[in-house]
Amino acid sequence: MTYIIKGKTGDWELVIGLETHIEVLSHSKLFSGASADYNPTVAPNTQVSFVDAAMPGMLPTLNRECVNQAIRFGLAINAEISKRSIFARKQYFYPDLPQGYQISQPAEEPPVVGRGWLEIESDNGSVKKILIERAHMEQDAGKSFHDKHPNKTFVDLNRSGVCLLEIVTFLDIKNPENNSYITSPDEAERYLRQIREIARATGVSNANMEEGSMRADVNVSVRKVGETGFRTRTETKNMVSFKFIKTAIEFEARRQIEIYESGDEVSQDTMRFNQDRGTTSVMRSKEDALDYRYFPDPDLLPLIITDDQIEKIRETMPELPAAKRARYMGELGLNAYDAARLTESVEVSKWFESAVGDKPARAKPVANWMISELFAHPEFEMKPADLSELVDMIAAAEINGKQAKDIFIKMLDGEKGNPKEIADRFGMKQITDTGAIEKAVAEVLAANAAQVAEYKSGKTGMLGFFVGAVMKATGGKANPAAVNEILKEKLI
Ligand code: ADP
Ligand code: MG
């Protein structure tokens, strides 16, 4: 279903553009040799070179590793890689920006990663292409702390100069028929999850919103259903949770609709999100928009990328989540839901593939056990080989499903050994001997004459009752398929 907001004057739809920042994984910073292993447990200002602290006369040196990461991400989103791009200075003043400018790649020039796309599930369940305008490299800023002292601000420059990749979605203003953009809060979340998946699968970034290695600026406008062309948008800055992003989009859309419906115009403002209230408010209006006075950084040469460099990186590209999902569904016969759950992280898909091993027939049962049991017990570090063994034992009719579950629970509770050893230790062996099952069936039928008569009068739904009784009589050890078969035979 298309996401629509009903207003007093009619139906409104949303137009959403996201500018997502991910912190690039690299050994050192974008233009200095200081460690880029930014993590909050490191003591403040211990990973700061003279370049990051903007000491006079220090010169930036481009870190090729960051460039390769940008190319890697670009290839993963099917993008054009620019053979030539430049770095420019974006001037603004803030205590956590000692240079007085951020080195970035200006919007007017080709960025390292040009036009690309990725696919998300749309609100009506179909696959939707989201166009990406660009992804460019820039320096991260330091961090200011305003809450450590009553009248002082502290600055930590560890993050200053770490490479960010800013990924901007595309809106085809000249061609409004091209609806490859985000149109609902849920689609925004799915898009961001895709970015995160791709960043993690390629090793470009941890893209973790809680840890601050992924954040997004959210552009929203609304328009009447059926209207062509786009209206004025606002931009809500620095969003760091999926939930807040969805709340902000929804709130901002309703605020704009109210403005239009009261006869006013929306102005192109920059907003802040108020977490406690789930509302947005104006941070600066268009009139106060900052003039960054971009100019090419005279200390940096243009960035030249060769075909050879791109091809070398292409050869090292891992299988991406979308391709992996398609393979799980095609080769292994999983449904879309299972495939999506099992490709959420590289660790999970590795575990899954290891448990399946070279037996595709294990895929479905392994997926079921992982999704319904293992995901519910994240603290349980089961070995993939143990799950392989467990599902093989069921497939070979050595144990039945109930016994498998009992073994699993024992392992969960710390029982030592692999499933076979545990089954032996506790005498869990499925009864497949038809003679023994026939005997139990005969006893159950004899003891439930009234129910047998009912069944024979046409109440075949009662089969489950007999199956249950036979299973109980065999201490849960009988092979349920054999029990079913024999019961049906005897009940005719
Ligand atoms: P800026 O340079 O001011 O950041 P951009 O042109 O780079 O603006 O656009 C930023 C983001 O806003 C992009 O994702 C773009 O698709 C989106 N955007 C542009 N116009 C609109 C609009 N009318 N409604 C919603 N999003 C928009
Ligand atoms: Mg922008």
Short mmCIF file of C-alpha atoms and ligand atoms in Angstrom, two decimals:
data_model
loop_
_atom_site.label_atom_id
_atom_site.label_comp_id
_atom_site.label_asym_id
_atom_site.label_seq_id
_atom_site.Cartn_x
_atom_site.Cartn_y
_atom_site.Cartn_z
CA MET A 1 0.00 0.00 0.00
CA THR A 2 1.22 3.45 -0.84
CA TYR A 3 1.83 5.52 2.27
CA ILE A 4 -0.74 8.32 2.31
CA ILE A 5 -1.60 10.92 4.94
CA LYS A 6 -5.21 12.07 4.88
CA GLY A 7 -5.51 15.81 5.29
CA LYS A 8 -8.54 18.13 5.53
CA THR A 9 -8.16 19.03 1.86
CA GLY A 10 -7.30 15.61 0.49
CA ASP A 11 -4.64 12.91 0.35
CA TRP A 12 -0.96 13.71 0.68
CA GLU A 13 2.10 11.67 -0.22
CA LEU A 14 5.68 11.94 1.04
CA VAL A 15 8.94 12.62 -0.75
CA ILE A 16 11.99 11.66 1.28
CA GLY A 17 15.69 12.16 0.61
CA LEU A 18 18.37 10.76 2.90
CA GLU A 19 21.94 11.90 3.36
CA THR A 20 23.59 9.07 5.26
CA HIS A 21 27.02 9.32 6.86
CA ILE A 22 28.96 6.16 7.55
CA GLU A 23 32.32 6.14 9.26
CA VAL A 24 34.82 4.35 7.05
CA LEU A 25 36.91 1.54 8.56
CA SER A 26 40.58 2.23 7.94
CA HIS A 27 43.77 2.03 9.95
CA SER A 28 44.49 5.73 9.86
CA LYS A 29 42.52 8.89 9.22
CA LEU A 30 41.58 10.35 5.83
CA PHE A 31 44.50 12.82 5.70
CA SER A 32 46.74 11.87 8.64
CA GLY A 33 48.55 8.92 10.13
CA ALA A 34 46.68 8.99 13.45
CA SER A 35 44.70 5.88 14.28
CA ALA A 36 41.16 5.88 12.92
CA ASP A 37 40.15 3.09 15.25
CA TYR A 38 37.70 5.41 16.87
CA ASN A 39 35.94 3.91 19.82
CA PRO A 40 34.46 5.56 22.85
CA THR A 41 36.65 3.71 25.35
CA VAL A 42 39.85 5.31 24.07
CA ALA A 43 41.04 8.23 26.23
CA PRO A 44 40.21 11.64 24.71
CA ASN A 45 42.79 13.31 22.45
CA THR A 46 45.13 10.31 22.26
CA GLN A 47 44.63 9.68 18.54
CA VAL A 48 45.38 13.13 17.22
CA SER A 49 48.16 14.06 14.82
CA PHE A 50 49.37 17.61 14.16
CA VAL A 51 47.27 17.52 10.97
CA ASP A 52 44.09 16.71 12.92
CA ALA A 53 44.87 19.43 15.45
CA ALA A 54 45.44 21.85 12.54
CA MET A 55 48.88 22.95 13.60
CA PRO A 56 50.20 25.68 11.30
CA GLY A 57 52.02 24.38 8.26
CA MET A 58 50.84 20.77 8.55
CA LEU A 59 49.88 19.24 5.22
CA PRO A 60 47.22 16.61 4.59
CA THR A 61 48.20 13.37 2.84
CA LEU A 62 45.41 11.37 1.27
CA ASN A 63 44.97 7.87 2.69
CA ARG A 64 44.57 5.43 -0.23
CA GLU A 65 42.89 2.88 2.04
CA CYS A 66 39.95 5.28 2.48
CA VAL A 67 39.74 5.79 -1.28
CA ASN A 68 39.65 2.04 -1.82
CA GLN A 69 36.87 1.72 0.74
CA ALA A 70 34.86 4.39 -1.08
CA ILE A 71 35.37 2.57 -4.38
CA ARG A 72 34.36 -0.71 -2.72
CA PHE A 73 31.13 0.84 -1.46
CA GLY A 74 30.53 2.42 -4.88
CA LEU A 75 30.84 -0.93 -6.63
CA ALA A 76 28.45 -2.46 -4.11
CA ILE A 77 25.77 0.11 -4.98
CA ASN A 78 26.29 -0.34 -8.70
CA ALA A 79 27.70 3.16 -9.03
CA GLU A 80 29.91 4.95 -11.48
CA ILE A 81 33.34 5.61 -9.98
CA SER A 82 34.73 9.01 -10.99
CA LYS A 83 38.17 8.83 -12.54
CA ARG A 84 38.85 12.35 -11.32
CA SER A 85 37.38 14.12 -8.32
CA ILE A 86 38.57 16.91 -6.08
CA PHE A 87 38.61 17.87 -2.42
CA ALA A 88 37.36 21.26 -1.27
CA ARG A 89 37.26 23.19 1.96
CA LYS A 90 33.85 23.75 3.54
CA GLN A 91 34.30 26.65 5.92
CA TYR A 92 32.53 26.93 9.23
CA PHE A 93 33.46 27.71 12.77
CA TYR A 94 33.00 25.30 15.63
CA PRO A 95 35.24 24.34 18.57
CA ASP A 96 35.47 20.70 17.48
CA LEU A 97 36.75 21.74 14.03
CA PRO A 98 40.24 23.14 14.65
CA GLN A 99 41.00 23.62 10.94
CA GLY A 100 38.10 26.04 10.63
CA TYR A 101 36.98 24.04 7.61
CA GLN A 102 36.04 20.49 6.78
CA ILE A 103 37.70 18.88 3.78
CA SER A 104 34.91 17.39 1.68
CA GLN A 105 33.98 16.79 -1.94
CA PRO A 106 31.72 19.61 -3.16
CA ALA A 107 28.29 18.94 -4.64
CA GLU A 108 29.11 20.89 -7.79
CA GLU A 109 31.95 18.56 -8.74
CA PRO A 110 31.90 14.82 -9.45
CA PRO A 111 32.42 12.95 -6.16
CA VAL A 112 34.43 9.74 -5.92
CA VAL A 113 31.22 7.68 -6.19
CA GLY A 114 28.65 8.89 -8.71
CA ARG A 115 25.15 7.73 -9.61
CA GLY A 116 24.19 4.30 -8.26
CA TRP A 117 21.23 2.38 -6.84
CA LEU A 118 20.13 -0.28 -4.44
CA GLU A 119 16.93 -2.24 -4.01
CA ILE A 120 14.54 -2.28 -1.08
CA GLU A 121 11.20 -3.90 -0.42
CA SER A 122 8.54 -1.26 -1.05
CA ASP A 123 5.46 -0.81 1.12
CA ASN A 124 3.39 -2.91 -1.26
CA GLY A 125 5.88 -5.76 -1.07
CA SER A 126 7.43 -5.31 -4.50
CA VAL A 127 11.11 -4.64 -5.10
CA LYS A 128 11.82 -0.94 -5.45
CA LYS A 129 14.92 0.64 -6.84
CA ILE A 130 16.23 3.61 -4.84
CA LEU A 131 18.53 5.84 -6.85
CA ILE A 132 21.64 7.24 -5.22
CA GLU A 133 22.98 10.50 -6.48
CA ARG A 134 26.47 10.32 -5.05
CA ALA A 135 28.70 9.22 -2.23
CA HIS A 136 31.61 11.39 -1.28
CA MET A 137 34.47 11.31 1.21
CA GLU A 138 34.87 13.92 3.91
CA GLN A 139 36.48 14.45 7.29
CA ASP A 140 34.59 13.77 10.46
CA ALA A 141 34.71 16.47 13.16
CA GLY A 142 35.81 16.11 16.78
CA LYS A 143 33.34 15.87 19.61
CA SER A 144 32.33 18.63 22.03
CA PHE A 145 31.20 17.85 25.56
CA HIS A 146 28.95 20.51 27.08
CA ASP A 147 27.90 18.49 30.09
CA LYS A 148 31.17 17.85 31.91
CA HIS A 149 31.58 21.24 33.58
CA PRO A 150 29.17 24.08 34.50
CA ASN A 151 30.81 26.66 32.26
CA LYS A 152 33.40 24.91 30.15
CA THR A 153 33.18 22.86 26.96
CA PHE A 154 35.60 19.99 26.44
CA VAL A 155 36.72 18.85 23.03
CA ASP A 156 37.90 15.38 22.02
CA LEU A 157 39.67 15.29 18.66
CA ASN A 158 40.04 11.50 18.35
CA ARG A 159 37.34 11.41 15.71
CA SER A 160 38.56 14.56 13.98
CA GLY A 161 39.70 13.68 10.47
CA VAL A 162 38.34 10.13 10.39
CA CYS A 163 36.99 9.38 6.91
CA LEU A 164 33.24 9.60 6.43
CA LEU A 165 31.34 8.51 3.38
CA GLU A 166 28.21 10.58 2.78
CA ILE A 167 25.65 8.77 0.66
CA VAL A 168 22.91 10.94 -0.87
CA THR A 169 19.70 9.61 -2.42
CA PHE A 170 18.63 11.01 -5.77
CA LEU A 171 15.45 12.82 -6.67
CA ASP A 172 14.90 13.15 -10.40
CA ILE A 173 13.52 16.70 -10.34
CA LYS A 174 13.42 16.97 -14.13
CA ASN A 175 11.62 13.68 -14.50
CA PRO A 176 8.93 13.37 -11.81
CA GLU A 177 7.71 10.10 -13.39
CA ASN A 178 10.84 8.43 -12.06
CA ASN A 179 9.60 7.28 -8.68
CA SER A 180 12.81 5.60 -7.51
CA TYR A 181 12.94 7.44 -4.21
CA ILE A 182 11.80 6.83 -0.65
CA THR A 183 8.13 7.58 0.05
CA SER A 184 7.41 6.36 3.59
CA PRO A 185 8.96 6.07 7.05
CA ASP A 186 9.21 2.27 6.68
CA GLU A 187 10.93 2.55 3.33
CA ALA A 188 13.41 4.98 4.89
CA GLU A 189 14.21 2.37 7.53
CA ARG A 190 14.56 -0.41 4.95
CA TYR A 191 16.84 1.77 2.85
CA LEU A 192 19.06 2.51 5.85
CA ARG A 193 19.16 -1.17 6.77
CA GLN A 194 20.31 -1.94 3.24
CA ILE A 195 23.06 0.66 3.51
CA ARG A 196 24.09 -0.87 6.81
CA GLU A 197 24.07 -4.42 5.41
CA ILE A 198 26.15 -3.41 2.40
CA ALA A 199 28.61 -1.43 4.53
CA ARG A 200 29.10 -4.40 6.86
CA ALA A 201 29.27 -7.05 4.15
CA THR A 202 31.95 -5.09 2.29
CA GLY A 203 33.80 -4.16 5.48
CA VAL A 204 33.53 -0.48 4.60
CA SER A 205 31.93 0.52 7.90
CA ASN A 206 30.35 -0.92 11.03
CA ALA A 207 27.46 1.42 10.26
CA ASN A 208 26.20 1.27 13.80
CA MET A 209 23.75 4.02 14.75
CA GLU A 210 24.04 3.42 18.51
CA GLU A 211 27.80 3.82 18.29
CA GLY A 212 27.59 6.86 16.04
CA SER A 213 29.25 5.24 13.01
CA MET A 214 26.08 5.82 10.99
CA ARG A 215 23.86 8.92 11.06
CA ALA A 216 21.43 10.48 8.66
CA ASP A 217 20.03 13.85 7.62
CA VAL A 218 16.40 13.47 6.66
CA ASN A 219 14.87 15.62 3.89
CA VAL A 220 11.08 15.59 3.73
CA SER A 221 8.51 17.26 1.53
CA VAL A 222 4.86 16.49 0.89
CA ARG A 223 2.60 16.89 -2.12
CA LYS A 224 -0.97 16.17 -3.07
CA VAL A 225 -1.54 12.75 -4.59
CA GLY A 226 -1.52 13.20 -8.35
CA GLU A 227 0.55 16.36 -8.27
CA THR A 228 3.62 16.41 -10.50
CA GLY A 229 6.75 18.25 -9.44
CA PHE A 230 8.05 18.56 -5.90
CA ARG A 231 7.40 21.03 -3.11
CA THR A 232 9.76 22.65 -0.64
CA ARG A 233 11.56 20.26 1.69
CA THR A 234 13.01 20.63 5.13
CA GLU A 235 16.09 18.85 6.41
CA THR A 236 16.23 17.32 9.88
CA LYS A 237 19.85 16.93 10.92
CA ASN A 238 21.89 14.22 12.56
CA MET A 239 19.43 11.44 13.25
CA VAL A 240 20.85 8.41 15.05
CA SER A 241 18.08 5.83 15.41
CA PHE A 242 15.66 4.13 13.02
CA LYS A 243 12.81 4.80 15.39
CA PHE A 244 13.53 8.53 15.68
CA ILE A 245 13.97 8.82 11.92
CA LYS A 246 10.53 7.35 11.34
CA THR A 247 8.97 9.54 14.00
CA ALA A 248 10.68 12.64 12.59
CA ILE A 249 9.49 11.91 9.03
CA GLU A 250 5.93 11.38 10.15
CA PHE A 251 5.89 14.45 12.38
CA GLU A 252 7.51 16.66 9.78
CA ALA A 253 5.10 15.52 7.05
CA ARG A 254 2.07 16.27 9.23
CA ARG A 255 3.49 19.65 10.23
CA GLN A 256 3.98 20.59 6.58
CA ILE A 257 0.50 19.39 5.60
CA GLU A 258 -1.00 21.52 8.35
CA ILE A 259 0.91 24.55 7.09
CA TYR A 260 -0.34 24.07 3.52
CA GLU A 261 -3.88 23.39 4.64
CA SER A 262 -3.96 26.58 6.66
CA GLY A 263 -3.01 28.50 3.51
CA ASP A 264 0.65 29.10 4.30
CA GLU A 265 3.84 28.01 2.59
CA VAL A 266 6.52 25.69 3.98
CA SER A 267 9.91 27.32 4.14
CA GLN A 268 13.12 25.46 3.39
CA ASP A 269 14.39 25.21 6.95
CA THR A 270 16.91 23.07 8.73
CA MET A 271 15.24 21.31 11.62
CA ARG A 272 16.33 19.63 14.82
CA PHE A 273 14.59 16.61 16.28
CA ASN A 274 13.44 16.74 19.90
CA GLN A 275 13.83 13.20 21.16
CA ASP A 276 11.72 13.54 24.28
CA ARG A 277 8.68 14.90 22.50
CA GLY A 278 9.12 13.22 19.10
CA THR A 279 8.79 16.60 17.38
CA THR A 280 10.87 18.76 15.07
CA SER A 281 11.61 22.45 15.42
CA VAL A 282 13.44 25.01 13.32
CA MET A 283 17.20 25.10 13.91
CA ARG A 284 17.93 27.67 11.23
CA SER A 285 15.81 29.17 8.50
CA LYS A 286 16.79 29.53 4.89
CA GLU A 287 17.75 33.16 5.43
CA ASP A 288 20.28 32.07 8.03
CA ALA A 289 21.63 29.30 5.81
CA LEU A 290 25.36 29.04 6.19
CA ASP A 291 27.56 30.11 3.29
CA TYR A 292 30.33 27.55 3.40
CA ARG A 293 32.47 29.32 0.78
CA TYR A 294 33.70 26.11 -0.73
CA PHE A 295 36.96 26.29 -2.62
CA PRO A 296 39.29 23.57 -3.88
CA ASP A 297 41.81 22.63 -1.20
CA PRO A 298 45.14 24.01 -2.45
CA ASP A 299 47.03 21.41 -0.38
CA LEU A 300 45.49 18.42 -2.16
CA LEU A 301 45.88 17.24 -5.73
CA PRO A 302 42.84 15.99 -7.61
CA LEU A 303 42.06 12.37 -6.82
CA ILE A 304 42.79 10.22 -9.86
CA ILE A 305 41.48 6.65 -9.94
CA THR A 306 42.55 4.18 -12.62
CA ASP A 307 40.57 1.35 -14.22
CA ASP A 308 43.19 -1.02 -12.94
CA GLN A 309 42.60 0.09 -9.35
CA ILE A 310 38.83 -0.34 -9.76
CA GLU A 311 39.22 -3.82 -11.30
CA LYS A 312 41.53 -4.96 -8.51
CA ILE A 313 38.90 -3.97 -5.95
CA ARG A 314 36.10 -5.54 -7.98
CA GLU A 315 37.93 -8.87 -7.77
CA THR A 316 37.93 -8.74 -3.97
CA MET A 317 34.23 -7.89 -3.62
CA PRO A 318 32.38 -10.31 -1.31
CA GLU A 319 28.98 -11.74 -2.13
CA LEU A 320 26.51 -8.99 -1.22
CA PRO A 321 23.42 -9.61 0.93
CA ALA A 322 21.00 -9.25 -2.01
CA ALA A 323 22.89 -11.85 -4.05
CA LYS A 324 23.14 -14.10 -1.02
CA ARG A 325 19.39 -13.90 -0.44
CA ALA A 326 18.75 -14.80 -4.08
CA ARG A 327 21.10 -17.79 -3.75
CA TYR A 328 19.48 -19.01 -0.53
CA MET A 329 16.08 -18.87 -2.21
CA GLY A 330 17.20 -20.32 -5.55
CA GLU A 331 19.77 -22.98 -4.67
CA LEU A 332 18.69 -23.82 -1.15
CA GLY A 333 14.93 -23.39 -1.52
CA LEU A 334 14.43 -21.04 1.43
CA ASN A 335 11.49 -18.65 1.46
CA ALA A 336 12.03 -14.88 1.32
CA TYR A 337 11.56 -14.42 5.07
CA ASP A 338 14.12 -17.06 6.05
CA ALA A 339 16.58 -15.79 3.46
CA ALA A 340 16.25 -12.24 4.76
CA ARG A 341 16.75 -13.27 8.40
CA LEU A 342 19.80 -15.36 7.59
CA THR A 343 21.54 -12.60 5.63
CA GLU A 344 21.09 -9.89 8.24
CA SER A 345 24.70 -10.21 9.25
CA VAL A 346 27.81 -11.83 7.89
CA GLU A 347 28.26 -13.86 11.10
CA VAL A 348 24.78 -15.34 10.85
CA SER A 349 25.08 -16.29 7.18
CA LYS A 350 28.51 -17.82 7.80
CA TRP A 351 27.11 -19.89 10.66
CA PHE A 352 24.17 -20.99 8.52
CA GLU A 353 26.36 -22.00 5.59
CA SER A 354 28.70 -23.84 7.87
CA ALA A 355 25.82 -25.84 9.39
CA VAL A 356 24.39 -26.66 5.96
CA GLY A 357 27.82 -27.71 4.72
CA ASP A 358 27.63 -29.68 1.49
CA LYS A 359 24.09 -30.96 2.10
CA PRO A 360 21.50 -28.57 0.64
CA ALA A 361 18.75 -30.75 2.16
CA ARG A 362 19.80 -29.43 5.57
CA ALA A 363 19.06 -25.83 4.57
CA LYS A 364 15.39 -25.67 5.50
CA PRO A 365 15.64 -27.50 8.86
CA VAL A 366 18.81 -25.59 9.79
CA ALA A 367 17.05 -22.31 8.92
CA ASN A 368 14.04 -23.30 11.04
CA TRP A 369 16.18 -24.23 14.06
CA MET A 370 18.21 -21.04 13.77
CA ILE A 371 15.28 -18.69 13.41
CA SER A 372 12.93 -20.28 15.93
CA GLU A 373 15.43 -21.53 18.52
CA LEU A 374 18.91 -20.06 18.21
CA PHE A 375 17.81 -16.45 17.58
CA ALA A 376 15.76 -16.72 20.78
CA HIS A 377 18.90 -17.73 22.71
CA PRO A 378 21.65 -15.37 21.53
CA GLU A 379 23.74 -16.30 24.58
CA PHE A 380 23.95 -19.95 23.45
CA GLU A 381 27.12 -20.54 21.44
CA MET A 382 26.14 -23.68 19.60
CA LYS A 383 28.63 -25.15 17.15
CA PRO A 384 27.31 -25.29 13.56
CA ALA A 385 28.43 -28.94 13.34
CA ASP A 386 26.17 -29.82 16.29
CA LEU A 387 23.11 -28.46 14.53
CA SER A 388 24.11 -30.31 11.33
CA GLU A 389 24.27 -33.51 13.36
CA LEU A 390 20.95 -32.87 15.05
CA VAL A 391 19.05 -32.29 11.78
CA ASP A 392 20.81 -35.29 10.19
CA MET A 393 19.66 -37.50 13.07
CA ILE A 394 16.07 -36.40 12.49
CA ALA A 395 16.39 -36.92 8.73
CA ALA A 396 17.77 -40.42 9.31
CA ALA A 397 14.84 -41.16 11.67
CA GLU A 398 17.25 -41.85 14.53
CA ILE A 399 15.36 -39.40 16.71
CA ASN A 400 12.06 -37.63 16.27
CA GLY A 401 11.38 -33.88 16.48
CA LYS A 402 10.45 -33.98 20.14
CA GLN A 403 13.62 -35.82 21.08
CA ALA A 404 15.67 -33.36 19.01
CA LYS A 405 14.09 -30.52 20.95
CA ASP A 406 14.92 -32.28 24.24
CA ILE A 407 18.53 -32.70 23.16
CA PHE A 408 18.68 -29.06 22.14
CA ILE A 409 17.33 -27.95 25.52
CA LYS A 410 19.88 -30.14 27.30
CA MET A 411 22.68 -28.52 25.30
CA LEU A 412 21.22 -25.11 26.08
CA ASP A 413 21.33 -26.03 29.75
CA GLY A 414 25.02 -26.88 29.50
CA GLU A 415 24.95 -30.65 28.89
CA LYS A 416 28.36 -31.64 27.53
CA GLY A 417 28.88 -33.52 24.27
CA ASN A 418 27.45 -33.51 20.79
CA PRO A 419 23.85 -34.48 19.98
CA LYS A 420 24.67 -38.14 19.26
CA GLU A 421 26.48 -38.54 22.58
CA ILE A 422 23.63 -36.87 24.46
CA ALA A 423 21.06 -39.07 22.71
CA ASP A 424 23.04 -42.18 23.74
CA ARG A 425 23.58 -40.94 27.28
CA PHE A 426 19.83 -40.42 27.81
CA GLY A 427 18.68 -43.40 25.79
CA MET A 428 16.90 -41.23 23.28
CA LYS A 429 16.33 -43.37 20.32
CA GLN A 430 13.38 -43.21 18.07
CA ILE A 431 11.29 -46.34 17.87
CA THR A 432 11.10 -47.21 14.18
CA ASP A 433 10.51 -50.91 14.75
CA THR A 434 7.01 -51.29 13.27
CA GLY A 435 6.27 -54.30 15.46
CA ALA A 436 6.66 -52.24 18.62
CA ILE A 437 4.59 -49.40 17.19
CA GLU A 438 1.87 -51.79 16.02
CA LYS A 439 1.67 -53.20 19.53
CA ALA A 440 1.26 -49.73 21.04
CA VAL A 441 -1.37 -48.83 18.41
CA ALA A 442 -3.35 -51.97 19.15
CA GLU A 443 -3.33 -51.16 22.88
CA VAL A 444 -4.44 -47.58 22.34
CA LEU A 445 -7.26 -48.59 19.99
CA ALA A 446 -8.47 -51.26 22.41
CA ALA A 447 -8.52 -48.80 25.30
CA ASN A 448 -10.47 -46.16 23.34
CA ALA A 449 -13.29 -48.06 21.70
CA ALA A 450 -15.72 -45.13 21.81
CA GLN A 451 -13.28 -42.83 20.02
CA VAL A 452 -12.60 -45.51 17.44
CA ALA A 453 -16.31 -45.72 16.69
CA GLU A 454 -16.48 -41.94 16.32
CA TYR A 455 -13.53 -41.95 13.95
CA LYS A 456 -15.11 -44.66 11.86
CA SER A 457 -18.37 -42.68 11.67
CA GLY A 458 -16.44 -39.99 9.75
CA LYS A 459 -14.68 -37.86 12.35
CA THR A 460 -11.26 -38.34 10.75
CA GLY A 461 -10.03 -35.18 12.46
CA MET A 462 -9.61 -37.40 15.53
CA LEU A 463 -6.47 -38.96 14.08
CA GLY A 464 -4.40 -36.48 16.08
CA PHE A 465 -5.91 -37.80 19.31
CA PHE A 466 -4.73 -41.34 18.53
CA VAL A 467 -1.29 -40.17 17.41
CA GLY A 468 -0.93 -38.29 20.69
CA ALA A 469 -1.99 -41.33 22.70
CA VAL A 470 0.45 -43.66 20.91
CA MET A 471 3.29 -41.17 21.32
CA LYS A 472 2.49 -40.96 25.00
CA ALA A 473 2.39 -44.72 25.32
CA THR A 474 5.85 -44.96 23.76
CA GLY A 475 7.31 -42.27 25.97
CA GLY A 476 7.56 -39.86 23.00
CA LYS A 477 10.00 -42.16 21.27
CA ALA A 478 7.96 -43.43 18.33
CA ASN A 479 8.54 -42.22 14.82
CA PRO A 480 5.47 -40.01 14.26
CA ALA A 481 5.33 -40.74 10.54
CA ALA A 482 5.21 -44.49 11.20
CA VAL A 483 2.58 -43.99 13.91
CA ASN A 484 0.40 -42.03 11.48
CA GLU A 485 0.70 -44.66 8.81
CA ILE A 486 -0.04 -47.62 11.04
CA LEU A 487 -2.97 -45.86 12.71
CA LYS A 488 -4.57 -45.07 9.37
CA GLU A 489 -4.17 -48.69 8.34
CA LYS A 490 -5.76 -50.06 11.50
CA LEU A 491 -8.60 -47.57 11.62
CA ILE A 492 -10.10 -48.43 8.24
P1 ADP B 1 21.73 20.12 -0.15
O1 ADP B 1 22.85 20.39 -1.10
O2 ADP B 1 21.03 21.32 0.33
O3 ADP B 1 22.08 19.17 0.94
P2 ADP B 1 20.75 18.26 -2.03
O4 ADP B 1 20.30 18.75 -3.36
O5 ADP B 1 22.08 17.62 -1.92
O6 ADP B 1 20.62 19.43 -1.02
O7 ADP B 1 19.67 17.26 -1.49
C1 ADP B 1 19.77 16.65 -0.28
C2 ADP B 1 18.76 15.52 -0.23
O8 ADP B 1 17.44 16.04 -0.26
C3 ADP B 1 18.86 14.56 -1.41
O9 ADP B 1 18.69 13.24 -0.94
C4 ADP B 1 17.68 14.96 -2.28
O10 ADP B 1 17.17 13.86 -3.01
C5 ADP B 1 16.67 15.40 -1.25
N1 ADP B 1 15.69 16.34 -1.76
C6 ADP B 1 15.88 17.36 -2.64
N2 ADP B 1 14.72 17.99 -2.90
C7 ADP B 1 13.76 17.37 -2.17
C8 ADP B 1 12.33 17.56 -2.02
N3 ADP B 1 11.66 18.48 -2.64
N4 ADP B 1 11.70 16.70 -1.18
C9 ADP B 1 12.35 15.73 -0.52
N5 ADP B 1 13.66 15.52 -0.64
C10 ADP B 1 14.38 16.32 -1.45
MG MG B 2 23.55 17.97 1.55
#
